[in-house]
XYZ file of C-alpha atoms in Angstrom:
537
model
C 119.469 33.198 94.787
C 119.577 35.134 98.062
C 118.758 38.422 96.259
C 115.770 36.826 94.599
C 114.488 35.713 98.031
C 114.916 39.186 99.439
C 113.068 40.688 96.488
C 110.178 38.276 97.019
C 109.978 39.023 100.741
C 110.164 42.758 100.096
C 107.401 42.536 97.487
C 105.230 40.514 99.872
C 105.665 43.120 102.632
C 104.762 45.944 100.217
C 101.614 44.099 99.097
C 100.654 43.420 102.710
C 101.034 47.116 103.599
C 98.955 48.115 100.588
C 96.268 45.652 101.601
C 96.234 46.920 105.191
C 96.036 50.494 103.962
C 93.115 49.673 101.676
C 91.245 47.950 104.541
C 91.757 50.947 106.832
C 90.609 53.340 104.127
C 87.440 51.323 103.559
C 86.736 51.251 107.298
C 86.253 55.041 107.192
C 82.922 55.413 105.381
C 82.605 59.178 105.904
C 84.597 61.836 107.726
C 84.117 65.597 108.081
C 86.749 67.598 109.981
C 85.491 71.094 109.036
C 89.114 72.129 108.516
C 87.879 73.793 105.341
C 84.844 76.059 104.951
C 81.604 74.097 104.714
C 79.951 76.232 102.009
C 79.361 74.274 98.833
C 79.760 70.922 100.578
C 77.049 71.276 103.243
C 73.725 72.733 102.107
C 71.848 75.150 104.381
C 68.086 74.693 104.254
C 66.084 77.428 102.587
C 62.908 76.785 104.553
C 61.466 79.998 106.023
C 61.460 78.846 109.656
C 65.176 78.090 109.681
C 66.770 81.497 110.172
C 69.771 80.481 112.291
C 73.142 81.333 110.754
C 75.822 78.635 110.595
C 79.441 79.755 110.826
C 82.816 78.154 110.169
C 84.571 79.033 113.430
C 87.345 77.973 115.779
C 86.638 76.184 119.025
C 87.407 78.532 121.927
C 91.060 78.161 122.931
C 91.950 75.974 119.930
C 93.016 76.365 116.322
C 90.609 73.606 115.367
C 87.584 74.639 113.279
C 84.027 73.375 113.531
C 80.440 74.128 112.485
C 79.051 76.770 114.859
C 75.518 77.652 115.961
C 75.983 81.433 116.083
C 72.635 82.837 117.303
C 70.240 82.215 120.183
C 66.590 81.173 119.933
C 66.707 80.113 116.289
C 65.926 77.094 114.156
C 68.904 75.643 112.296
C 69.023 73.270 109.362
C 71.934 71.994 107.284
C 72.578 68.752 105.404
C 75.420 66.861 103.748
C 74.693 64.196 101.126
C 76.984 61.155 101.260
C 78.833 60.077 98.143
C 78.037 56.436 98.928
C 75.082 55.190 100.935
C 75.948 53.398 104.183
C 74.292 49.977 104.195
C 73.505 47.951 107.323
C 74.255 44.417 106.264
C 76.589 42.126 108.154
C 79.021 44.848 109.225
C 79.401 46.988 112.297
C 78.471 50.636 111.763
C 79.893 53.327 114.058
C 78.407 56.819 114.241
C 80.612 59.361 116.003
C 80.852 63.131 116.329
C 82.025 65.862 118.690
C 80.053 68.724 120.209
C 81.091 71.518 122.484
C 78.457 73.534 124.346
C 80.602 76.638 124.712
C 77.827 78.639 126.411
C 76.175 75.694 128.133
C 72.859 74.159 127.128
C 69.702 75.048 129.033
C 67.197 74.302 126.287
C 68.100 72.885 122.903
C 69.437 69.971 120.919
C 72.887 69.097 119.575
C 72.073 65.858 117.773
C 72.507 64.583 114.219
C 69.955 63.032 111.909
C 71.147 60.299 109.579
C 68.737 60.513 106.659
C 67.306 57.607 104.708
C 66.570 57.848 100.954
C 64.161 60.729 100.370
C 61.145 60.984 98.116
C 61.662 61.701 94.420
C 62.264 65.366 93.730
C 63.621 66.115 97.209
C 66.553 68.541 97.352
C 68.910 69.268 100.289
C 67.730 72.889 100.448
C 64.278 71.515 101.399
C 65.649 69.806 104.507
C 63.498 70.305 107.629
C 62.072 68.398 110.583
C 59.783 66.426 108.263
C 62.664 64.979 106.227
C 62.654 61.210 106.953
C 65.636 59.883 108.878
C 66.856 56.428 109.752
C 68.677 57.275 113.019
C 68.731 60.322 115.269
C 71.643 60.434 117.698
C 73.069 62.988 120.109
C 72.471 65.205 123.151
C 69.217 67.017 123.905
C 68.350 69.029 126.986
C 65.300 71.126 127.907
C 63.112 71.099 131.005
C 62.828 67.536 132.276
C 64.553 66.193 129.120
C 68.255 65.468 129.571
C 69.439 62.615 127.420
C 71.686 61.437 124.638
C 69.014 60.429 122.117
C 69.230 57.285 120.074
C 66.099 56.919 117.955
C 65.553 54.511 115.075
C 62.806 55.008 112.503
C 62.090 51.433 111.512
C 59.672 50.181 108.871
C 57.129 47.790 110.337
C 57.353 44.727 108.045
C 53.665 43.994 108.531
C 51.992 47.397 108.268
C 54.625 49.127 106.133
C 54.525 52.161 108.450
C 57.627 53.776 109.927
C 57.764 53.687 113.726
C 60.079 55.664 116.030
C 61.859 53.396 118.497
C 63.475 55.310 121.385
C 66.333 53.903 123.434
C 65.159 53.533 127.038
C 67.139 55.175 129.849
C 69.819 56.750 127.635
C 72.871 58.502 129.135
C 72.550 62.082 130.389
C 74.237 65.050 128.729
C 77.506 66.226 130.340
C 76.748 69.526 132.101
C 80.056 71.318 131.449
C 81.300 73.441 128.516
C 84.033 71.051 127.365
C 84.315 69.192 124.071
C 82.649 65.774 124.236
C 82.575 62.949 121.715
C 79.492 60.762 121.250
C 79.751 57.289 119.736
C 77.035 54.799 118.738
C 78.233 51.293 117.829
C 75.654 49.248 115.912
C 76.663 45.604 115.583
C 75.266 42.938 113.243
C 74.385 40.732 116.244
C 71.739 43.346 117.285
C 73.919 44.868 119.989
C 74.052 48.634 120.501
C 76.614 50.505 122.589
C 76.541 54.218 123.398
C 79.868 55.773 124.378
C 80.462 59.249 125.778
C 84.097 60.328 125.624
C 85.058 56.764 124.759
C 83.446 55.362 127.911
C 80.556 52.935 127.546
C 77.438 54.515 129.078
C 74.699 52.269 127.707
C 74.445 48.790 126.234
C 71.275 47.498 124.631
C 69.868 44.888 122.277
C 67.592 45.914 119.442
C 65.357 42.870 119.894
C 65.041 43.145 123.681
C 61.591 44.043 125.005
C 63.255 46.124 127.735
C 65.617 48.352 125.757
C 63.435 50.275 123.301
C 60.072 52.016 123.462
C 58.167 50.691 121.660
C 59.961 47.383 121.254
C 61.036 46.436 117.718
C 59.225 43.100 118.049
C 55.609 43.420 119.244
C 54.308 41.000 121.913
C 52.984 37.671 120.655
C 49.791 38.083 122.685
C 47.740 41.107 123.744
C 44.824 41.661 126.173
C 41.497 40.858 124.518
C 39.827 44.260 123.971
C 36.391 42.581 123.942
C 36.864 40.724 127.205
C 34.790 42.182 130.051
C 35.089 41.701 133.780
C 32.249 39.507 135.147
C 29.798 41.381 137.360
C 30.357 38.973 140.262
C 34.152 39.279 140.118
C 35.326 40.407 143.572
C 38.725 42.181 143.668
C 38.592 43.056 147.365
C 41.284 41.166 149.306
C 39.846 42.281 152.650
C 36.264 43.027 153.700
C 34.604 44.244 156.938
C 33.709 41.329 159.199
C 29.921 40.916 158.683
C 29.604 39.140 162.051
C 31.354 41.851 164.064
C 29.191 43.834 166.500
C 29.955 47.213 168.032
C 30.704 46.831 171.787
C 28.038 48.200 174.155
C 30.535 50.542 175.836
C 31.693 52.083 172.564
C 30.705 55.758 172.696
C 30.993 57.329 169.235
C 29.834 60.723 170.563
C 32.583 61.106 173.143
C 34.724 64.196 172.309
C 38.416 63.838 171.513
C 39.393 66.371 174.198
C 37.892 67.398 177.522
C 38.690 70.027 180.150
C 41.347 69.097 182.665
C 39.343 69.087 185.917
C 42.500 68.778 187.979
C 44.015 71.966 186.606
C 44.108 74.999 188.929
C 44.443 78.656 188.124
C 48.063 79.782 188.614
C 48.771 82.070 191.521
C 49.051 85.707 190.462
C 46.786 85.369 187.406
C 45.475 88.849 186.494
C 41.776 88.259 185.774
C 40.952 91.953 185.356
C 43.827 92.827 183.060
C 43.292 92.666 179.276
C 45.917 90.930 177.118
C 46.218 94.069 174.932
C 45.994 97.758 175.721
C 45.991 100.987 173.734
C 49.475 102.194 172.869
C 49.956 105.170 175.230
C 52.609 106.688 172.937
C 50.481 106.577 169.767
C 49.067 109.828 168.362
C 46.437 110.442 165.743
C 48.055 110.950 162.265
C 47.736 114.453 160.858
C 46.213 113.192 157.603
C 43.582 111.092 159.363
C 40.117 111.853 157.937
C 37.352 110.776 160.311
C 34.791 110.744 157.492
C 36.843 108.438 155.271
C 38.890 106.532 157.844
C 36.363 106.456 160.685
C 36.902 107.391 164.288
C 40.586 107.081 165.144
C 41.569 104.635 167.850
C 45.023 104.081 169.213
C 46.696 100.851 167.986
C 46.930 97.967 170.440
C 50.088 96.654 172.086
C 50.728 93.704 174.399
C 49.903 94.488 177.996
C 53.291 94.769 179.805
C 51.694 93.601 183.075
C 50.870 90.253 181.480
C 54.514 89.505 180.760
C 55.273 89.735 184.469
C 52.321 87.531 185.536
C 51.341 83.937 184.689
C 48.586 85.316 182.452
C 45.786 87.856 181.951
C 42.077 87.862 181.249
C 39.535 85.168 181.966
C 41.238 81.944 183.050
C 40.002 78.718 181.464
C 40.959 75.158 182.230
C 43.261 73.641 179.577
C 42.042 70.757 177.413
C 43.394 67.220 177.643
C 42.872 64.010 175.655
C 39.654 62.229 176.547
C 40.498 58.710 177.782
C 36.971 57.596 176.816
C 37.355 58.765 173.209
C 37.224 55.926 170.661
C 35.900 57.626 167.542
C 33.582 56.084 165.025
C 33.369 52.303 165.243
C 34.306 50.220 162.206
C 34.072 46.478 161.819
C 37.506 44.806 161.692
C 38.756 43.644 158.276
C 38.961 39.947 157.469
C 40.104 37.941 154.426
C 37.483 38.017 151.698
C 36.338 34.427 151.011
C 35.114 35.499 147.543
C 38.365 37.234 146.573
C 39.444 36.286 143.043
C 42.399 38.639 142.568
C 42.791 41.629 140.288
C 40.911 40.948 137.078
C 42.797 41.034 133.807
C 41.447 40.431 130.324
C 42.465 37.176 128.716
C 45.361 37.146 126.291
C 44.728 36.580 122.600
C 47.168 36.262 119.657
C 48.427 39.671 118.555
C 47.247 40.244 114.969
C 50.159 42.695 114.491
C 52.817 40.282 115.734
C 55.816 39.486 113.572
C 59.180 37.862 114.131
C 62.405 39.690 113.444
C 65.922 38.320 113.275
C 67.430 41.809 113.065
C 66.137 45.324 112.374
C 65.974 46.342 108.747
C 67.852 49.637 108.994
C 67.324 52.008 106.097
C 70.530 53.026 104.263
C 72.104 56.306 105.359
C 72.315 58.695 102.405
C 72.862 62.045 104.143
C 73.712 63.645 107.488
C 71.569 66.515 108.700
C 71.563 68.850 111.692
C 68.062 70.133 112.368
C 67.691 71.765 115.782
C 65.844 74.490 117.650
C 67.992 75.853 120.436
C 67.858 78.707 122.927
C 71.676 78.759 123.214
C 74.372 79.847 120.814
C 77.967 78.612 120.831
C 77.175 74.956 119.997
C 80.078 73.611 117.929
C 79.923 70.416 115.848
C 83.141 68.762 114.691
C 84.780 65.555 113.443
C 81.706 63.732 112.174
C 82.630 60.130 111.423
C 80.919 57.043 110.035
C 83.101 53.916 110.170
C 82.872 50.142 110.155
C 85.723 49.440 112.580
C 85.711 50.358 116.258
C 89.479 50.836 116.203
C 89.097 53.533 113.552
C 86.636 55.413 115.772
C 88.978 55.013 118.742
C 91.904 56.321 116.690
C 89.937 59.438 115.739
C 88.984 60.013 119.372
C 92.608 59.823 120.428
C 93.780 62.001 117.552
C 91.090 64.697 117.289
C 89.152 64.796 120.566
C 91.498 63.816 123.395
C 94.112 66.598 122.946
C 91.385 69.259 122.963
C 89.607 67.737 125.950
C 92.800 67.407 127.974
C 93.726 71.044 127.267
C 90.247 72.207 128.277
C 90.386 70.145 131.475
C 93.743 71.676 132.385
C 92.362 75.174 131.822
C 89.269 74.321 133.858
C 91.450 73.037 136.686
C 93.561 76.223 136.612
C 90.410 78.364 136.687
C 89.072 76.386 139.656
C 92.319 76.784 141.565
C 92.318 80.511 140.812
C 88.750 80.698 142.122
C 89.750 78.848 145.293
C 87.763 75.671 144.598
C 89.148 72.401 146.077
C 91.146 70.334 143.579
C 89.188 67.423 142.176
C 85.836 68.836 143.239
C 84.612 69.355 139.658
C 85.325 65.726 138.723
C 83.465 64.524 141.793
C 80.547 66.829 141.001
C 80.369 65.563 137.417
C 80.020 61.994 138.661
C 77.426 63.105 141.233
C 75.328 64.940 138.628
C 75.577 62.012 136.193
C 74.194 59.728 138.913
C 71.448 62.210 139.810
C 70.301 62.462 136.194
C 70.050 58.659 136.096
C 68.028 58.715 139.323
C 65.699 61.330 137.806
C 65.079 58.971 134.883
C 63.809 56.101 137.078
C 60.153 55.402 136.149
C 59.244 55.258 139.855
C 60.131 58.962 140.143
C 58.468 60.077 136.891
C 55.956 62.334 138.677
C 58.768 64.192 140.438
C 61.239 64.255 137.525
C 60.754 67.965 136.631
C 61.370 69.026 140.250
C 64.466 66.823 140.547
C 65.845 68.114 137.219
C 65.245 71.699 138.377
C 67.198 71.058 141.581
C 70.052 69.408 139.643
C 70.293 72.293 137.173
C 70.515 74.779 140.033
C 73.326 72.683 141.463
C 75.156 72.708 138.107
C 75.058 76.503 138.087
C 76.176 76.677 141.740
C 78.555 73.712 142.206
C 79.120 74.495 145.886
C 75.563 73.286 146.543
C 76.362 69.682 145.543
C 75.965 68.237 149.059
C 72.715 70.143 149.573
C 71.414 68.832 146.253
C 72.212 65.266 147.291
C 70.369 65.709 150.593
C 67.314 67.256 148.881
C 66.938 64.413 146.375
C 67.610 61.817 149.067
C 64.732 63.292 151.108
C 62.412 62.982 148.080
C 63.373 59.334 147.515
C 62.989 58.436 151.209
C 59.579 60.156 151.306
C 58.375 58.161 148.311
C 59.759 54.949 149.790
C 57.879 55.546 153.047
C 54.689 56.266 151.130
C 55.000 52.934 149.353
C 55.613 51.126 152.629
C 52.886 52.787 154.676
C 50.374 53.650 151.998
C 49.173 56.917 150.594
C 47.875 58.305 147.367
C 49.835 57.768 144.222
C 51.775 60.905 143.314
C 50.199 62.938 140.552
C 52.184 64.932 138.034
C 52.069 68.615 138.976
C 50.462 70.817 136.299
C 53.776 72.601 135.726
C 55.576 69.265 135.297
C 52.956 68.028 132.861
C 53.408 71.164 130.787
C 57.183 70.716 130.687
C 56.859 67.102 129.576
C 54.303 68.038 126.940
C 56.366 70.817 125.378
C 59.281 69.625 123.248
C 60.399 73.118 122.311
C 62.039 75.833 124.380
C 60.393 77.032 127.535
C 57.759 79.710 127.132
C 57.832 83.102 128.797
C 54.894 85.343 129.686
C 53.016 86.302 126.559
C 51.405 89.640 125.778
C 48.029 88.550 127.140
C 49.484 87.823 130.586
C 51.322 91.148 130.671
C 48.181 93.019 129.598
C 46.166 91.236 132.274
C 48.754 92.169 134.887
C 48.664 95.833 133.826
C 44.872 95.787 133.902
C 44.923 94.434 137.454
C 47.314 97.160 138.516
C 45.011 99.771 136.980
C 42.065 98.333 138.896
C 44.054 98.540 142.116
C 44.825 102.228 141.484
C 41.191 103.161 140.779
C 39.670 101.167 143.640
C 38.091 103.090 146.607
C 40.410 103.965 149.449
C 40.310 101.250 152.110
C 39.789 102.091 155.745
C 42.960 101.705 157.728
C 42.945 99.430 160.712
C 44.248 100.409 164.080
C 47.253 98.136 163.655
C 48.237 99.878 160.372
C 48.724 103.213 162.080
């Protein structure tokens, strides 16, 4: 009887373990470790523009393999079709992968595209930037752009068109050359969490009006495009007092400054001495040509006698502020009795409005990497799709953490060998993370390119961290004072506008600019010889 009980208990335990194992296996929907060569499993695009060569290579300092971007300034495209489509129903979906920017990242992307079902006849070798995706996720950095993208291409249920919805204020990209793991957790209750190295950096809700641009759910009302401001609508809060009269003693013609009648010429002033005299030691150059250069005159020098006296030349009374100066008279401002406020068009029902309980995510049928980068050495590894957060955490602890810890130890040893204070790099990382968030504040949008430029210089020269903080603090204080005390709204500098407009790598001087420069130099060489001034000799 006892043996039968033990057999039953043992059988129950075995079944329970099998069940647990099967649940854990199903929680891992896709995993790519790149331990084996990718050829045959991942398909490289055959499109002409994509000439970058992918390599199966080890991460620097590790025996762990990954997918490597091997050349600079190239377009790269590669795709992996999933055996089973990942559906977004009532389950959590976790997207996770590692990247290491072994040579840094000045301009380029290191993100993944999770493709939706493609059109009939599409083949992986045709993969390019036009291939429709459901989600784009990962780091991107170039010019004023520095963010961990999370973009959803969502089908508008009313128009049937696909719309890109960008996560607002995403995390910034870590500036170092260590391995980092990026995690996006998409929950069935419309919650989204973005983790960097297992630490939550952003939390959002897909249906919130504040978290995505544009919002998934359009506003219920919109301004009436046909509504016009009435002609008699007065938006002026203050107006000149119509009853004010200029005082009789107000002199608009009085100068701002007048001569100081009480001033007296200092004793010892040398009226007959010039402030400059001919240099007595100067001699006419041997190559001086009177016909081309004109009659030679000795260069001038300061009169040494003037340095010993209060002054030289004609003495004039100094100017002082005119106590009678009042400037142009203006009537004082008073409250406008006809003020109606700032006019806004009336709101009407939005014809494009629809309600949404949750986004209708397209199934994920493939994973693609389609980037244009100016840097080589970008390594992708341990790409995971799972339905359980614990599974993603386990992979982070197993595959990412040991590498990261080893790289941190090496970085610390290198810093100590270079004489940098211990712990400085960690402090700087936190500082730069904060500064990138500051640069992303809408209030500072006009100055974002300048702030990013200052931050990037600080990343390359870490000893400038304090100076960088002071510089950006000065910018913020200046803007704050402008808001308090008035002033024109800041306009985006032309250079900044160009950076924001260009999504690709920064442009260098083209052939036309170089030719123009050479032409200018030629013109300078053929121009007539200029007459030399007395000071130049």
